[in-house]
Amino acid sequence: MNLILMTLVILFSLVKGDWRNWEKYYPTMLFMSLSAFIYEFISHSNYHLWELNPDLIFNRMIVHFTNNLIVNPLVVLTFLSNYPSILKKKITYFLKWTLTFLLIEWGGHQLGMLSYHNGWHFGWSSLFVIIMFPMIRLHHINKLRALILSVIFAVFYLVIFNYI
């Protein structure tokens, strides 16, 4: 299932992504990837809140690496490539991406591709995704502000889930 999801994301990004200008999105692609790896580092040292589960093809490490190095950056590329300029369309765009992302997560959870632990649940994921897409856009247009807000949100989650 992980291979299917990764393949679909790659194909979607090939069709909808602005590959001619990928360098424009590259810093934010790295931001997303690094954020995911920081979560993995912190949770590996303590405990996971959510876990991407292995399947018949990919072991746990490969699942995390493909997600952090392929899926997440391509989601960022595709999301930013098609970002609208009109306010009403921006709101619709955020809603569409958020609902799609959450639907995929819900399906992944139902299929056992993703599991929740230590108080994390779909509601927390929903809040996270609602914050994530605006943060991706903010990082693209104002990196410093996005980094500062990311630290604030990270500390919030670290406190709420007893990491610190």
mmCIF file of C-alpha atoms in Angstrom:
data_model
loop_
_atom_site.group_PDB
_atom_site.id
_atom_site.type_symbol
_atom_site.label_atom_id
_atom_site.label_comp_id
_atom_site.label_asym_id
_atom_site.label_seq_id
_atom_site.Cartn_x
_atom_site.Cartn_y
_atom_site.Cartn_z
ATOM 1 C CA MET A 1 0.000 0.000 0.000
ATOM 2 C CA ASN A 2 2.857 2.402 0.757
ATOM 3 C CA LEU A 3 4.246 1.829 -2.740
ATOM 4 C CA ILE A 4 0.835 2.577 -4.254
ATOM 5 C CA LEU A 5 0.487 5.812 -2.269
ATOM 6 C CA MET A 6 4.014 6.911 -3.166
ATOM 7 C CA THR A 7 3.419 6.111 -6.850
ATOM 8 C CA LEU A 8 0.158 8.080 -6.880
ATOM 9 C CA VAL A 9 1.851 11.095 -5.271
ATOM 10 C CA ILE A 10 4.696 10.939 -7.803
ATOM 11 C CA LEU A 11 2.264 10.706 -10.727
ATOM 12 C CA PHE A 12 0.096 13.515 -9.340
ATOM 13 C CA SER A 13 3.148 15.744 -8.910
ATOM 14 C CA LEU A 14 4.349 14.961 -12.438
ATOM 15 C CA VAL A 15 0.991 16.071 -13.832
ATOM 16 C CA LYS A 16 0.227 19.019 -11.514
ATOM 17 C CA GLY A 17 3.640 20.160 -10.245
ATOM 18 C CA ASP A 18 5.554 23.104 -11.685
ATOM 19 C CA TRP A 19 8.719 21.130 -12.404
ATOM 20 C CA ARG A 20 10.254 23.884 -14.524
ATOM 21 C CA ASN A 21 10.453 26.060 -11.426
ATOM 22 C CA TRP A 22 11.094 23.385 -8.798
ATOM 23 C CA GLU A 23 14.018 25.402 -7.386
ATOM 24 C CA LYS A 24 11.555 28.079 -6.302
ATOM 25 C CA TYR A 25 9.813 25.548 -4.048
ATOM 26 C CA TYR A 26 12.926 23.663 -2.950
ATOM 27 C CA PRO A 27 13.528 25.510 0.372
ATOM 28 C CA THR A 28 9.973 24.742 1.482
ATOM 29 C CA MET A 29 10.276 21.146 0.293
ATOM 30 C CA LEU A 30 13.355 20.860 2.532
ATOM 31 C CA PHE A 31 11.496 22.566 5.393
ATOM 32 C CA MET A 32 8.759 19.933 5.217
ATOM 33 C CA SER A 33 11.225 17.070 4.981
ATOM 34 C CA LEU A 34 13.383 18.378 7.823
ATOM 35 C CA SER A 35 10.324 18.903 10.019
ATOM 36 C CA ALA A 36 9.317 15.279 9.501
ATOM 37 C CA PHE A 37 12.828 14.057 10.296
ATOM 38 C CA ILE A 38 12.924 16.174 13.469
ATOM 39 C CA TYR A 39 9.666 14.526 14.561
ATOM 40 C CA GLU A 40 11.221 11.117 13.866
ATOM 41 C CA PHE A 41 14.325 12.018 15.858
ATOM 42 C CA ILE A 42 12.367 13.279 18.870
ATOM 43 C CA SER A 43 9.834 10.456 18.823
ATOM 44 C CA HIS A 44 12.483 7.774 18.325
ATOM 45 C CA SER A 45 14.230 8.993 21.470
ATOM 46 C CA ASN A 46 10.950 9.031 23.444
ATOM 47 C CA TYR A 47 7.723 7.671 21.947
ATOM 48 C CA HIS A 48 5.681 8.098 18.795
ATOM 49 C CA LEU A 49 2.386 9.908 18.550
ATOM 50 C CA TRP A 50 1.716 8.488 15.115
ATOM 51 C CA GLU A 51 3.594 5.807 13.274
ATOM 52 C CA LEU A 52 3.816 4.972 9.588
ATOM 53 C CA ASN A 53 3.605 1.199 9.513
ATOM 54 C CA PRO A 54 5.616 -1.169 7.323
ATOM 55 C CA ASP A 55 3.971 -3.415 4.761
ATOM 56 C CA LEU A 56 4.968 -6.426 2.660
ATOM 57 C CA ILE A 57 7.274 -4.335 0.449
ATOM 58 C CA PHE A 58 8.696 -1.583 2.684
ATOM 59 C CA ASN A 59 10.147 -1.994 6.153
ATOM 60 C CA ARG A 60 9.597 0.766 8.740
ATOM 61 C CA MET A 61 12.763 2.688 7.850
ATOM 62 C CA ILE A 62 11.997 2.653 4.106
ATOM 63 C CA VAL A 63 8.420 3.805 4.785
ATOM 64 C CA HIS A 64 9.707 6.795 6.749
ATOM 65 C CA PHE A 65 12.456 7.634 4.271
ATOM 66 C CA THR A 66 10.153 7.471 1.238
ATOM 67 C CA ASN A 67 7.551 9.551 3.036
ATOM 68 C CA ASN A 68 10.038 12.169 4.254
ATOM 69 C CA LEU A 69 12.199 12.343 1.123
ATOM 70 C CA ILE A 70 9.681 11.715 -1.668
ATOM 71 C CA VAL A 71 6.020 12.030 -0.635
ATOM 72 C CA ASN A 72 6.218 15.117 1.614
ATOM 73 C CA PRO A 73 8.431 17.196 -0.713
ATOM 74 C CA LEU A 74 6.270 16.322 -3.720
ATOM 75 C CA VAL A 75 3.123 17.294 -1.816
ATOM 76 C CA VAL A 76 4.771 20.665 -1.113
ATOM 77 C CA LEU A 77 5.824 21.096 -4.753
ATOM 78 C CA THR A 78 2.338 20.322 -6.026
ATOM 79 C CA PHE A 79 0.565 22.382 -3.361
ATOM 80 C CA LEU A 80 2.667 25.485 -3.991
ATOM 81 C CA SER A 81 2.724 25.057 -7.782
ATOM 82 C CA ASN A 82 -1.013 25.555 -8.049
ATOM 83 C CA TYR A 83 -1.576 28.083 -5.282
ATOM 84 C CA PRO A 84 -4.228 30.612 -6.374
ATOM 85 C CA SER A 85 -3.981 34.382 -6.044
ATOM 86 C CA ILE A 86 -7.641 35.250 -5.356
ATOM 87 C CA LEU A 87 -8.665 35.117 -1.659
ATOM 88 C CA LYS A 88 -11.850 33.081 -2.176
ATOM 89 C CA LYS A 89 -9.923 30.548 -4.242
ATOM 90 C CA LYS A 90 -7.182 30.418 -1.584
ATOM 91 C CA ILE A 91 -9.715 29.413 1.063
ATOM 92 C CA THR A 92 -11.227 26.776 -1.212
ATOM 93 C CA TYR A 93 -7.733 25.548 -2.094
ATOM 94 C CA PHE A 94 -6.748 25.154 1.571
ATOM 95 C CA LEU A 95 -9.999 23.333 2.306
ATOM 96 C CA LYS A 96 -9.566 21.014 -0.671
ATOM 97 C CA TRP A 97 -5.994 20.096 0.271
ATOM 98 C CA THR A 98 -6.809 19.733 3.968
ATOM 99 C CA LEU A 99 -9.828 17.509 3.370
ATOM 100 C CA THR A 100 -7.985 15.417 0.778
ATOM 101 C CA PHE A 101 -4.988 14.970 3.067
ATOM 102 C CA LEU A 102 -7.232 14.010 5.993
ATOM 103 C CA LEU A 103 -9.249 11.608 3.859
ATOM 104 C CA ILE A 104 -6.037 9.890 2.774
ATOM 105 C CA GLU A 105 -4.858 9.748 6.393
ATOM 106 C CA TRP A 106 -8.195 8.330 7.543
ATOM 107 C CA GLY A 107 -8.018 5.687 4.810
ATOM 108 C CA GLY A 108 -4.405 4.909 5.706
ATOM 109 C CA HIS A 109 -5.400 4.486 9.347
ATOM 110 C CA GLN A 110 -8.288 2.194 8.394
ATOM 111 C CA LEU A 111 -5.938 0.093 6.235
ATOM 112 C CA GLY A 112 -3.297 -0.127 8.971
ATOM 113 C CA MET A 113 -0.747 2.032 7.154
ATOM 114 C CA LEU A 114 -0.779 4.523 10.017
ATOM 115 C CA SER A 115 -1.351 4.069 13.743
ATOM 116 C CA TYR A 116 -1.944 6.532 16.584
ATOM 117 C CA HIS A 117 -0.288 6.313 20.004
ATOM 118 C CA ASN A 118 0.054 8.072 23.368
ATOM 119 C CA GLY A 119 -3.064 10.227 23.145
ATOM 120 C CA TRP A 120 -2.782 11.163 19.476
ATOM 121 C CA HIS A 121 -5.941 10.639 17.416
ATOM 122 C CA PHE A 122 -7.569 11.793 14.201
ATOM 123 C CA GLY A 123 -8.683 15.048 15.855
ATOM 124 C CA TRP A 124 -5.069 15.965 16.616
ATOM 125 C CA SER A 125 -4.111 15.040 13.059
ATOM 126 C CA SER A 126 -6.867 17.300 11.770
ATOM 127 C CA LEU A 127 -5.549 20.231 13.800
ATOM 128 C CA PHE A 128 -2.012 19.472 12.629
ATOM 129 C CA VAL A 129 -3.019 19.415 8.936
ATOM 130 C CA ILE A 130 -5.109 22.584 9.316
ATOM 131 C CA ILE A 131 -1.931 24.281 10.566
ATOM 132 C CA MET A 132 0.439 22.488 8.169
ATOM 133 C CA PHE A 133 -0.826 23.799 4.827
ATOM 134 C CA PRO A 134 -0.846 27.487 5.849
ATOM 135 C CA MET A 135 2.644 26.953 7.325
ATOM 136 C CA ILE A 136 3.841 25.525 4.008
ATOM 137 C CA ARG A 137 2.551 28.600 2.214
ATOM 138 C CA LEU A 138 3.920 30.940 4.876
ATOM 139 C CA HIS A 139 7.358 29.333 4.631
ATOM 140 C CA HIS A 140 7.291 29.851 0.878
ATOM 141 C CA ILE A 141 6.636 33.594 1.224
ATOM 142 C CA ASN A 142 8.214 34.412 4.619
ATOM 143 C CA LYS A 143 10.688 31.832 5.851
ATOM 144 C CA LEU A 144 11.653 33.554 9.101
ATOM 145 C CA ARG A 145 8.059 34.025 10.238
ATOM 146 C CA ALA A 146 7.303 30.392 9.393
ATOM 147 C CA LEU A 147 10.328 29.157 11.333
ATOM 148 C CA ILE A 148 9.377 31.196 14.403
ATOM 149 C CA LEU A 149 5.779 29.968 14.288
ATOM 150 C CA SER A 150 6.980 26.399 13.723
ATOM 151 C CA VAL A 151 9.013 26.536 16.926
ATOM 152 C CA ILE A 152 5.976 27.863 18.811
ATOM 153 C CA PHE A 153 3.738 25.097 17.446
ATOM 154 C CA ALA A 154 6.407 22.466 18.116
ATOM 155 C CA VAL A 155 6.768 23.588 21.739
ATOM 156 C CA PHE A 156 2.962 23.476 22.078
ATOM 157 C CA TYR A 157 2.882 19.845 20.919
ATOM 158 C CA LEU A 158 5.942 18.936 23.005
ATOM 159 C CA VAL A 159 4.246 20.283 26.141
ATOM 160 C CA ILE A 160 0.774 18.861 25.405
ATOM 161 C CA PHE A 161 2.172 15.380 24.772
ATOM 162 C CA ASN A 162 4.657 15.438 27.679
ATOM 163 C CA TYR A 163 7.883 15.440 25.713
ATOM 164 C CA ILE A 164 9.078 18.374 27.839
#
